[in-house]
């Protein structure tokens, strides 16, 4: 699924994005983590390297690519929810993650407290679909 620049601008009007990720930071993440990020997420990071704000009435915090590994380690994701890669949150008790146990790496929701694979809630099949669904999500 491709989001046009006009769609992105309209959707992210109240989202305060960071400057784009550099190609070097994206390569460093993938080399250090030993995994490839979903292409539509990489495309987003090339536009805005994380940020925070509202998408519709939903609040979204997206971490910078340089923070992904550190924050996943801090939340002990490999211990509590192996196979997930957290990439942001709702600003409260819920984390957004890619479910790397699937080849398509769908976006899921998982609580920070009591993090467990049994508690994940599927949100969207792709990162782009997740962004597009944000205004309608009840989290």
Tab-separated table of N, CA and C in Angstrom:
chain	number	residue	atom	x	y	z
A	1	UNK	N	0.837	-1.167	0.000
A	1	UNK	CA	0.000	0.000	0.000
A	1	UNK	C	0.886	1.235	0.000
A	2	UNK	N	0.618	2.176	-0.903
A	2	UNK	CA	1.416	3.376	-1.028
A	2	UNK	C	0.594	4.582	-0.619
A	3	UNK	N	1.209	5.441	0.173
A	3	UNK	CA	0.571	6.667	0.609
A	3	UNK	C	1.180	7.804	-0.204
A	4	UNK	N	0.331	8.593	-0.842
A	4	UNK	CA	0.829	9.725	-1.612
A	4	UNK	C	1.315	10.818	-0.662
A	5	UNK	N	2.167	11.712	-1.132
A	5	UNK	CA	2.597	12.829	-0.277
A	5	UNK	C	1.413	13.663	0.235
A	6	UNK	N	0.383	13.828	-0.596
A	6	UNK	CA	-0.793	14.586	-0.187
A	6	UNK	C	-1.553	13.856	0.922
A	7	UNK	N	-1.695	12.529	0.766
A	7	UNK	CA	-2.360	11.718	1.804
A	7	UNK	C	-1.591	11.819	3.119
A	8	UNK	N	-0.272	11.690	3.037
A	8	UNK	CA	0.573	11.728	4.225
A	8	UNK	C	0.444	13.086	4.926
A	9	UNK	N	0.510	14.157	4.147
A	9	UNK	CA	0.424	15.505	4.712
A	9	UNK	C	-0.926	15.717	5.398
A	10	UNK	N	-1.983	15.285	4.778
A	10	UNK	CA	-3.320	15.419	5.357
A	10	UNK	C	-3.469	14.594	6.631
A	11	UNK	N	-2.991	13.361	6.601
A	11	UNK	CA	-3.105	12.457	7.743
A	11	UNK	C	-2.262	12.937	8.918
A	12	UNK	N	-1.092	13.497	8.633
A	12	UNK	CA	-0.142	13.862	9.683
A	12	UNK	C	-0.140	15.357	10.001
A	13	UNK	N	-1.221	16.048	9.708
A	13	UNK	CA	-1.286	17.488	9.914
A	13	UNK	C	-1.021	17.876	11.368
A	14	UNK	N	-1.445	17.074	12.341
A	14	UNK	CA	-1.245	17.364	13.763
A	14	UNK	C	-0.175	16.486	14.394
A	15	UNK	N	0.680	15.901	13.569
A	15	UNK	CA	1.768	15.048	14.030
A	15	UNK	C	3.074	15.817	13.848
A	16	UNK	N	3.848	15.920	14.909
A	16	UNK	CA	5.113	16.652	14.859
A	16	UNK	C	6.251	15.679	14.579
A	17	UNK	N	6.588	15.549	13.328
A	17	UNK	CA	7.613	14.596	12.928
A	17	UNK	C	9.017	15.137	13.084
A	18	UNK	N	9.951	14.236	13.279
A	18	UNK	CA	11.373	14.566	13.338
A	18	UNK	C	11.927	14.643	11.917
A	19	UNK	N	13.097	15.255	11.753
A	19	UNK	CA	13.743	15.239	10.437
A	19	UNK	C	13.952	13.795	9.955
A	20	UNK	N	14.034	13.593	8.659
A	20	UNK	CA	14.166	12.239	8.102
A	20	UNK	C	15.367	11.463	8.646
A	21	UNK	N	15.204	10.148	8.702
A	21	UNK	CA	16.315	9.262	9.061
A	21	UNK	C	17.322	9.277	7.912
A	22	UNK	N	18.564	9.158	8.259
A	22	UNK	CA	19.597	9.106	7.230
A	22	UNK	C	19.725	7.673	6.715
A	23	UNK	N	20.169	7.513	5.479
A	23	UNK	CA	20.420	6.163	4.985
A	23	UNK	C	21.389	5.400	5.890
A	24	UNK	N	22.388	6.100	6.432
A	24	UNK	CA	23.370	5.448	7.313
A	24	UNK	C	22.713	4.934	8.588
A	25	UNK	N	21.787	5.695	9.168
A	25	UNK	CA	21.128	5.239	10.400
A	25	UNK	C	20.228	4.037	10.129
A	26	UNK	N	19.595	4.008	8.986
A	26	UNK	CA	18.752	2.856	8.619
A	26	UNK	C	19.616	1.612	8.407
A	27	UNK	N	20.731	1.768	7.694
A	27	UNK	CA	21.639	0.640	7.472
A	27	UNK	C	22.220	0.140	8.793
A	28	UNK	N	22.614	1.058	9.660
A	28	UNK	CA	23.181	0.677	10.951
A	28	UNK	C	22.177	-0.114	11.780
A	29	UNK	N	20.909	0.324	11.797
A	29	UNK	CA	19.903	-0.429	12.532
A	29	UNK	C	19.811	-1.848	11.984
A	30	UNK	N	19.646	-1.982	10.683
A	30	UNK	CA	19.447	-3.300	10.087
A	30	UNK	C	20.665	-4.194	10.287
A	31	UNK	N	21.868	-3.639	10.213
A	31	UNK	CA	23.077	-4.441	10.444
A	31	UNK	C	23.176	-4.857	11.916
A	32	UNK	N	22.923	-3.934	12.826
A	32	UNK	CA	23.028	-4.222	14.254
A	32	UNK	C	21.935	-5.185	14.707
A	33	UNK	N	20.711	-4.951	14.243
A	33	UNK	CA	19.575	-5.787	14.646
A	33	UNK	C	19.562	-7.121	13.911
A	34	UNK	N	20.171	-7.155	12.726
A	34	UNK	CA	20.149	-8.374	11.935
A	34	UNK	C	18.783	-8.659	11.335
A	35	UNK	N	18.019	-7.595	11.100
A	35	UNK	CA	16.709	-7.778	10.475
A	35	UNK	C	16.368	-6.578	9.617
A	36	UNK	N	15.559	-6.835	8.626
A	36	UNK	CA	15.109	-5.779	7.732
A	36	UNK	C	13.776	-5.245	8.235
A	37	UNK	N	13.631	-3.936	8.225
A	37	UNK	CA	12.379	-3.307	8.610
A	37	UNK	C	11.403	-3.381	7.439
A	38	UNK	N	10.096	-3.388	7.712
A	38	UNK	CA	9.123	-3.372	6.612
A	38	UNK	C	9.351	-2.152	5.713
A	39	UNK	N	9.254	-2.351	4.413
A	39	UNK	CA	9.597	-1.296	3.455
A	39	UNK	C	8.743	-0.041	3.630
A	40	UNK	N	7.460	-0.173	3.908
A	40	UNK	CA	6.652	1.039	4.052
A	40	UNK	C	7.032	1.817	5.313
A	41	UNK	N	7.521	1.123	6.337
A	41	UNK	CA	8.016	1.786	7.533
A	41	UNK	C	9.326	2.516	7.234
A	42	UNK	N	10.209	1.879	6.481
A	42	UNK	CA	11.463	2.525	6.055
A	42	UNK	C	11.136	3.777	5.238
A	43	UNK	N	10.163	3.676	4.339
A	43	UNK	CA	9.763	4.832	3.532
A	43	UNK	C	9.285	5.969	4.435
A	44	UNK	N	8.519	5.633	5.475
A	44	UNK	CA	8.061	6.645	6.424
A	44	UNK	C	9.251	7.281	7.144
A	45	UNK	N	10.189	6.459	7.614
A	45	UNK	CA	11.351	6.973	8.336
A	45	UNK	C	12.190	7.895	7.452
A	46	UNK	N	12.183	7.649	6.167
A	46	UNK	CA	12.903	8.521	5.236
A	46	UNK	C	12.192	9.866	5.088
A	47	UNK	N	10.932	9.909	5.491
A	47	UNK	CA	10.133	11.131	5.444
A	47	UNK	C	10.164	11.824	6.808
A	48	UNK	N	9.917	11.036	7.870
A	48	UNK	CA	9.929	11.535	9.246
A	48	UNK	C	10.465	10.426	10.143
A	49	UNK	N	11.545	10.701	10.818
A	49	UNK	CA	12.187	9.716	11.691
A	49	UNK	C	11.527	9.762	13.074
A	50	UNK	N	10.300	9.251	13.135
A	50	UNK	CA	9.541	9.281	14.375
A	50	UNK	C	8.939	10.651	14.611
A	51	UNK	N	8.415	10.823	15.822
A	51	UNK	CA	7.764	12.072	16.193
A	51	UNK	C	6.583	11.757	17.088
A	52	UNK	N	5.758	12.762	17.320
A	52	UNK	CA	4.566	12.519	18.119
A	52	UNK	C	3.500	13.554	17.837
A	53	UNK	N	2.288	13.148	18.116
A	53	UNK	CA	1.154	14.035	17.922
A	53	UNK	C	-0.099	13.240	17.648
A	54	UNK	N	-1.123	13.970	17.256
A	54	UNK	CA	-2.420	13.346	17.003
A	54	UNK	C	-2.566	12.956	15.544
A	55	UNK	N	-3.209	11.825	15.346
A	55	UNK	CA	-3.694	11.408	14.039
A	55	UNK	C	-5.182	11.200	14.268
A	56	UNK	N	-5.979	12.137	13.804
A	56	UNK	CA	-7.379	12.159	14.206
A	56	UNK	C	-7.423	12.460	15.696
A	57	UNK	N	-8.160	11.650	16.451
A	57	UNK	CA	-8.215	11.853	17.906
A	57	UNK	C	-7.268	10.911	18.650
A	58	UNK	N	-6.514	10.102	17.911
A	58	UNK	CA	-5.581	9.143	18.527
A	58	UNK	C	-4.197	9.779	18.662
A	59	UNK	N	-3.571	9.579	19.824
A	59	UNK	CA	-2.236	10.102	20.052
A	59	UNK	C	-1.216	9.028	19.700
A	60	UNK	N	-0.149	9.441	19.047
A	60	UNK	CA	0.851	8.495	18.566
A	60	UNK	C	2.252	9.031	18.827
A	61	UNK	N	3.084	8.192	19.433
A	61	UNK	CA	4.502	8.475	19.577
A	61	UNK	C	5.240	7.420	18.769
A	62	UNK	N	6.043	7.860	17.820
A	62	UNK	CA	6.866	6.952	17.023
A	62	UNK	C	8.320	7.226	17.357
A	63	UNK	N	9.052	6.187	17.691
A	63	UNK	CA	10.450	6.319	18.084
A	63	UNK	C	11.339	6.495	16.864
A	64	UNK	N	12.443	7.188	17.064
A	64	UNK	CA	13.445	7.336	16.014
A	64	UNK	C	14.125	5.987	15.782
A	65	UNK	N	14.573	5.741	14.578
A	65	UNK	CA	15.227	4.471	14.262
A	65	UNK	C	16.430	4.238	15.168
A	66	UNK	N	17.100	5.316	15.557
A	66	UNK	CA	18.262	5.193	16.431
A	66	UNK	C	17.888	4.741	17.842
A	67	UNK	N	16.625	4.839	18.214
A	67	UNK	CA	16.153	4.464	19.556
A	67	UNK	C	15.553	3.065	19.629
A	68	UNK	N	15.256	2.477	18.502
A	68	UNK	CA	14.508	1.215	18.485
A	68	UNK	C	15.157	0.106	19.311
A	69	UNK	N	16.417	-0.176	19.052
A	69	UNK	CA	17.070	-1.284	19.760
A	69	UNK	C	17.186	-0.998	21.260
A	70	UNK	N	17.596	0.208	21.600
A	70	UNK	CA	17.756	0.574	23.014
A	70	UNK	C	16.438	0.455	23.781
A	71	UNK	N	15.359	0.960	23.202
A	71	UNK	CA	14.071	0.910	23.897
A	71	UNK	C	13.511	-0.509	23.961
A	72	UNK	N	13.726	-1.297	22.914
A	72	UNK	CA	13.283	-2.694	22.966
A	72	UNK	C	14.052	-3.462	24.044
A	73	UNK	N	15.331	-3.162	24.197
A	73	UNK	CA	16.111	-3.782	25.282
A	73	UNK	C	15.608	-3.310	26.643
A	74	UNK	N	15.349	-2.012	26.779
A	74	UNK	CA	14.896	-1.451	28.056
A	74	UNK	C	13.564	-2.063	28.488
A	75	UNK	N	12.675	-2.319	27.540
A	75	UNK	CA	11.382	-2.934	27.854
A	75	UNK	C	11.462	-4.461	27.899
A	76	UNK	N	12.642	-5.013	27.701
A	76	UNK	CA	12.893	-6.450	27.766
A	76	UNK	C	11.924	-7.254	26.877
A	77	UNK	N	11.771	-6.753	25.671
A	77	UNK	CA	10.834	-7.371	24.731
A	77	UNK	C	11.206	-8.818	24.431
A	78	UNK	N	12.488	-9.123	24.266
A	78	UNK	CA	12.868	-10.506	23.947
A	78	UNK	C	12.530	-11.462	25.084
A	79	UNK	N	12.453	-10.964	26.307
A	79	UNK	CA	12.075	-11.814	27.440
A	79	UNK	C	10.561	-12.007	27.539
A	80	UNK	N	9.813	-10.936	27.344
A	80	UNK	CA	8.377	-10.962	27.596
A	80	UNK	C	7.509	-11.167	26.352
A	81	UNK	N	7.979	-10.707	25.219
A	81	UNK	CA	7.199	-10.826	23.979
A	81	UNK	C	8.140	-11.077	22.809
A	82	UNK	N	8.845	-12.215	22.829
A	82	UNK	CA	9.809	-12.498	21.760
A	82	UNK	C	9.143	-12.513	20.388
A	83	UNK	N	9.834	-11.902	19.440
A	83	UNK	CA	9.304	-11.825	18.081
A	83	UNK	C	8.684	-10.480	17.767
A	84	UNK	N	8.453	-9.664	18.797
A	84	UNK	CA	7.919	-8.329	18.546
A	84	UNK	C	9.055	-7.330	18.456
A	85	UNK	N	8.840	-6.286	17.688
A	85	UNK	CA	9.749	-5.148	17.628
A	85	UNK	C	8.898	-3.913	17.893
A	86	UNK	N	9.013	-3.369	19.096
A	86	UNK	CA	8.274	-2.162	19.442
A	86	UNK	C	8.823	-0.990	18.646
A	87	UNK	N	7.918	-0.113	18.181
A	87	UNK	CA	8.360	1.072	17.446
A	87	UNK	C	7.709	2.349	17.944
A	88	UNK	N	6.816	2.257	18.934
A	88	UNK	CA	6.180	3.458	19.442
A	88	UNK	C	5.111	3.128	20.461
A	89	UNK	N	4.340	4.159	20.818
A	89	UNK	CA	3.293	3.957	21.815
A	89	UNK	C	2.152	4.942	21.617
A	90	UNK	N	1.127	4.756	22.448
A	90	UNK	CA	-0.018	5.667	22.441
A	90	UNK	C	0.172	6.796	23.454
A	91	UNK	N	1.347	6.858	24.054
A	91	UNK	CA	1.620	7.875	25.063
A	91	UNK	C	1.141	7.468	26.437
A	92	UNK	N	0.584	6.272	26.532
A	92	UNK	CA	0.091	5.747	27.806
A	92	UNK	C	0.672	4.372	28.045
A	93	UNK	N	-0.180	3.412	28.263
A	93	UNK	CA	0.269	2.079	28.633
A	93	UNK	C	0.390	1.074	27.514
A	94	UNK	N	0.194	1.502	26.277
A	94	UNK	CA	0.193	0.562	25.160
A	94	UNK	C	1.327	0.850	24.185
A	95	UNK	N	1.944	-0.219	23.710
A	95	UNK	CA	3.023	-0.116	22.731
A	95	UNK	C	2.546	-0.619	21.379
A	96	UNK	N	3.070	-0.026	20.330
A	96	UNK	CA	2.835	-0.498	18.970
A	96	UNK	C	4.075	-1.271	18.541
A	97	UNK	N	3.854	-2.388	17.845
A	97	UNK	CA	4.976	-3.257	17.481
A	97	UNK	C	4.721	-3.935	16.151
A	98	UNK	N	5.819	-4.333	15.518
A	98	UNK	CA	5.740	-5.238	14.377
A	98	UNK	C	5.824	-6.644	14.936
A	99	UNK	N	4.949	-7.524	14.491
A	99	UNK	CA	5.005	-8.927	14.909
A	99	UNK	C	5.902	-9.661	13.925
A	100	UNK	N	7.177	-9.787	14.279
A	100	UNK	CA	8.185	-10.381	13.406
A	100	UNK	C	8.065	-11.900	13.319
A	101	UNK	N	7.127	-12.490	14.042
A	101	UNK	CA	6.930	-13.937	13.922
A	101	UNK	C	6.241	-14.293	12.611
A	102	UNK	N	5.732	-13.293	11.918
A	102	UNK	CA	5.084	-13.467	10.623
A	102	UNK	C	5.934	-12.791	9.551
A	103	UNK	N	5.965	-13.367	8.372
A	103	UNK	CA	6.735	-12.781	7.268
A	103	UNK	C	6.258	-11.382	6.899
A	104	UNK	N	4.966	-11.104	7.080
A	104	UNK	CA	4.456	-9.785	6.705
A	104	UNK	C	4.645	-8.748	7.810
A	105	UNK	N	5.007	-9.165	9.009
A	105	UNK	CA	5.257	-8.271	10.155
A	105	UNK	C	4.110	-7.293	10.373
A	106	UNK	N	2.908	-7.809	10.658
A	106	UNK	CA	1.781	-6.911	10.898
A	106	UNK	C	2.009	-6.063	12.153
A	107	UNK	N	1.260	-4.980	12.240
A	107	UNK	CA	1.333	-4.092	13.399
A	107	UNK	C	0.353	-4.597	14.456
A	108	UNK	N	0.852	-4.682	15.690
A	108	UNK	CA	0.041	-5.143	16.816
A	108	UNK	C	0.165	-4.161	17.972
A	109	UNK	N	-0.750	-4.292	18.902
A	109	UNK	CA	-0.748	-3.513	20.132
A	109	UNK	C	-0.431	-4.461	21.278
A	110	UNK	N	0.410	-4.036	22.212
A	110	UNK	CA	0.765	-4.864	23.360
A	110	UNK	C	0.911	-3.939	24.560
A	111	UNK	N	0.422	-4.332	25.741
A	111	UNK	CA	0.588	-3.471	26.916
A	111	UNK	C	2.041	-3.459	27.387
A	112	UNK	N	2.503	-2.302	27.831
A	112	UNK	CA	3.842	-2.219	28.403
A	112	UNK	C	3.915	-3.024	29.702
A	113	UNK	N	2.896	-2.882	30.541
A	113	UNK	CA	2.862	-3.598	31.823
A	113	UNK	C	2.137	-4.920	31.593
A	114	UNK	N	2.803	-5.998	31.946
A	114	UNK	CA	2.237	-7.317	31.686
A	114	UNK	C	2.444	-7.752	30.253
A	115	UNK	N	3.475	-7.202	29.612
A	115	UNK	CA	3.764	-7.521	28.213
A	115	UNK	C	3.854	-9.030	28.039
A	116	UNK	N	3.049	-9.538	27.111
A	116	UNK	CA	2.991	-10.976	26.867
A	116	UNK	C	2.383	-11.189	25.489
A	117	UNK	N	2.882	-12.177	24.774
A	117	UNK	CA	2.349	-12.461	23.433
A	117	UNK	C	0.871	-12.819	23.463
A	118	UNK	N	0.395	-13.352	24.581
A	118	UNK	CA	-1.027	-13.700	24.681
A	118	UNK	C	-1.914	-12.451	24.710
A	119	UNK	N	-1.327	-11.309	24.977
A	119	UNK	CA	-2.104	-10.081	25.124
A	119	UNK	C	-2.055	-9.168	23.898
A	120	UNK	N	-1.359	-9.596	22.834
A	120	UNK	CA	-1.275	-8.731	21.662
A	120	UNK	C	-2.631	-8.633	20.975
A	121	UNK	N	-2.843	-7.474	20.386
A	121	UNK	CA	-4.079	-7.216	19.637
A	121	UNK	C	-3.683	-6.778	18.228
A	122	UNK	N	-4.066	-7.528	17.202
A	122	UNK	CA	-3.735	-7.142	15.822
A	122	UNK	C	-4.396	-5.810	15.467
A	123	UNK	N	-3.641	-4.947	14.785
A	123	UNK	CA	-4.180	-3.651	14.386
A	123	UNK	C	-4.248	-3.476	12.874
A	124	UNK	N	-3.190	-3.851	12.166
A	124	UNK	CA	-3.148	-3.639	10.718
A	124	UNK	C	-2.107	-4.555	10.096
A	125	UNK	N	-2.294	-4.845	8.821
A	125	UNK	CA	-1.377	-5.755	8.140
A	125	UNK	C	-0.068	-5.080	7.748
A	126	UNK	N	-0.073	-3.741	7.631
A	126	UNK	CA	1.133	-3.006	7.259
A	126	UNK	C	1.224	-1.726	8.091
A	127	UNK	N	2.401	-1.101	8.074
A	127	UNK	CA	2.580	0.159	8.773
A	127	UNK	C	1.694	1.248	8.165
A	128	UNK	N	1.631	1.304	6.837
A	128	UNK	CA	0.798	2.300	6.174
A	128	UNK	C	-0.664	2.114	6.546
A	129	UNK	N	-1.149	0.881	6.541
A	129	UNK	CA	-2.534	0.609	6.938
A	129	UNK	C	-2.768	1.007	8.396
A	130	UNK	N	-1.761	0.811	9.240
A	130	UNK	CA	-1.844	1.228	10.638
A	130	UNK	C	-2.038	2.744	10.729
A	131	UNK	N	-1.202	3.515	10.022
A	131	UNK	CA	-1.345	4.971	10.047
A	131	UNK	C	-2.723	5.399	9.556
A	132	UNK	N	-3.173	4.777	8.476
A	132	UNK	CA	-4.475	5.128	7.918
A	132	UNK	C	-5.620	4.776	8.858
A	133	UNK	N	-5.441	3.724	9.668
A	133	UNK	CA	-6.485	3.286	10.605
A	133	UNK	C	-6.458	4.059	11.919
A	134	UNK	N	-5.350	4.730	12.226
A	134	UNK	CA	-5.204	5.412	13.512
A	134	UNK	C	-6.402	6.279	13.900
A	135	UNK	N	-6.949	7.091	12.998
A	135	UNK	CA	-8.071	7.934	13.416
A	135	UNK	C	-9.303	7.145	13.864
A	136	UNK	N	-9.397	5.886	13.484
A	136	UNK	CA	-10.563	5.066	13.819
A	136	UNK	C	-10.299	4.049	14.923
A	137	UNK	N	-9.051	3.949	15.368
A	137	UNK	CA	-8.703	2.944	16.386
A	137	UNK	C	-9.214	3.378	17.749
A	138	UNK	N	-9.753	2.410	18.481
A	138	UNK	CA	-10.108	2.680	19.875
A	138	UNK	C	-9.153	1.866	20.734
A	139	UNK	N	-8.228	2.566	21.327
A	139	UNK	CA	-7.170	1.910	22.092
A	139	UNK	C	-7.410	2.127	23.570
